């Protein structure tokens, strides 16, 4: 699998998408604790960290560690992807609602 395929397939799965959207809608402007992201995505902490490490590999997030607490922030590229992913999600919701009305 090429890097482009790996990155594309990452966002076609539920958990990574939920984690990225959770960061975008976080109360602190894109900075959030990894444990909160795990809860929002209904995912284990270790799996969440694995996904976040992949995001970091592609420059979508950055980590700030303070003792045992790990805070995660979206980079500019991460904000762009999260914004587009949110738009796609909203569009799918609209399509689904239109389908129900027919």
Short mmCIF file of C-alpha atoms in Angstrom, two decimals:
data_model
loop_
_atom_site.label_atom_id
_atom_site.label_comp_id
_atom_site.label_asym_id
_atom_site.label_seq_id
_atom_site.Cartn_x
_atom_site.Cartn_y
_atom_site.Cartn_z
CA UNK A 1 0.00 0.00 0.00
CA UNK A 2 1.42 3.39 -0.97
CA UNK A 3 1.48 6.34 1.45
CA UNK A 4 -1.36 8.04 -0.44
CA UNK A 5 -3.50 4.91 -0.21
CA UNK A 6 -2.69 4.55 3.49
CA UNK A 7 -3.69 8.15 4.21
CA UNK A 8 -6.91 7.90 2.18
CA UNK A 9 -7.93 4.62 3.79
CA UNK A 10 -7.29 6.11 7.22
CA UNK A 11 -10.20 8.53 6.86
CA UNK A 12 -12.52 5.97 5.32
CA UNK A 13 -12.73 4.24 8.69
CA UNK A 14 -15.02 5.29 11.51
CA UNK A 15 -12.62 5.65 14.46
CA UNK A 16 -10.00 7.89 12.79
CA UNK A 17 -12.75 10.10 11.39
CA UNK A 18 -14.42 10.40 14.80
CA UNK A 19 -11.11 11.25 16.45
CA UNK A 20 -10.30 13.97 13.93
CA UNK A 21 -13.81 15.44 14.13
CA UNK A 22 -13.63 15.26 17.92
CA UNK A 23 -10.50 17.39 17.82
CA UNK A 24 -12.13 19.94 15.56
CA UNK A 25 -15.18 20.32 17.76
CA UNK A 26 -13.16 20.31 21.00
CA UNK A 27 -13.72 23.20 23.37
CA UNK A 28 -10.13 24.42 23.33
CA UNK A 29 -9.74 25.28 19.67
CA UNK A 30 -8.41 21.96 18.47
CA UNK A 31 -6.34 21.08 21.55
CA UNK A 32 -7.68 18.17 23.55
CA UNK A 33 -6.61 15.28 25.76
CA UNK A 34 -6.10 11.92 24.08
CA UNK A 35 -8.21 10.24 26.78
CA UNK A 36 -11.20 12.43 25.88
CA UNK A 37 -10.79 11.60 22.20
CA UNK A 38 -10.75 7.90 23.06
CA UNK A 39 -14.03 8.26 24.95
CA UNK A 40 -15.68 10.29 22.18
CA UNK A 41 -14.70 7.73 19.56
CA UNK A 42 -15.62 4.79 21.83
CA UNK A 43 -12.11 3.50 21.36
CA UNK A 44 -9.35 2.25 23.64
CA UNK A 45 -6.67 4.72 24.69
CA UNK A 46 -3.92 2.66 23.06
CA UNK A 47 -5.78 2.46 19.74
CA UNK A 48 -6.45 6.21 19.88
CA UNK A 49 -2.74 6.91 20.44
CA UNK A 50 -1.87 4.64 17.51
CA UNK A 51 -4.24 6.61 15.26
CA UNK A 52 -2.91 9.93 16.58
CA UNK A 53 0.67 8.80 15.92
CA UNK A 54 -0.33 8.10 12.32
CA UNK A 55 -1.88 11.57 12.13
CA UNK A 56 1.36 13.01 13.50
CA UNK A 57 3.36 11.09 10.89
CA UNK A 58 1.42 12.96 8.20
CA UNK A 59 1.66 16.33 9.94
CA UNK A 60 -2.02 16.54 10.94
CA UNK A 61 -1.53 16.76 14.72
CA UNK A 62 1.13 17.71 17.22
CA UNK A 63 1.59 16.43 20.77
CA UNK A 64 2.36 18.34 23.93
CA UNK A 65 3.21 16.17 26.90
CA UNK A 66 2.86 17.53 30.43
CA UNK A 67 3.78 14.85 32.94
CA UNK A 68 1.53 11.88 32.28
CA UNK A 69 -1.00 13.96 30.36
CA UNK A 70 -0.77 14.12 26.58
CA UNK A 71 -2.51 17.00 24.81
CA UNK A 72 -3.06 16.83 21.09
CA UNK A 73 -3.50 19.78 18.73
CA UNK A 74 -4.51 20.00 15.10
CA UNK A 75 -1.96 21.51 12.74
CA UNK A 76 -3.07 23.76 9.88
CA UNK A 77 -3.19 20.73 7.60
CA UNK A 78 -5.18 18.86 10.26
CA UNK A 79 -7.70 21.71 10.46
CA UNK A 80 -8.14 21.62 6.68
CA UNK A 81 -8.73 17.86 6.64
CA UNK A 82 -11.07 18.02 9.65
CA UNK A 83 -13.07 20.85 8.07
CA UNK A 84 -13.44 18.94 4.80
CA UNK A 85 -14.32 15.72 6.62
CA UNK A 86 -17.00 17.58 8.57
CA UNK A 87 -18.43 18.97 5.32
CA UNK A 88 -18.53 15.48 3.79
CA UNK A 89 -20.23 14.09 6.88
CA UNK A 90 -22.87 16.84 6.79
CA UNK A 91 -23.46 16.21 3.09
CA UNK A 92 -23.96 12.48 3.72
CA UNK A 93 -26.48 13.37 6.44
CA UNK A 94 -28.37 15.60 3.97
CA UNK A 95 -28.44 12.85 1.37
CA UNK A 96 -29.69 10.37 3.95
CA UNK A 97 -32.47 12.75 5.06
CA UNK A 98 -33.50 13.33 1.44
CA UNK A 99 -33.66 9.58 0.90
CA UNK A 100 -35.93 9.14 3.92
CA UNK A 101 -38.40 11.74 2.62
CA UNK A 102 -38.94 9.90 -0.66
#
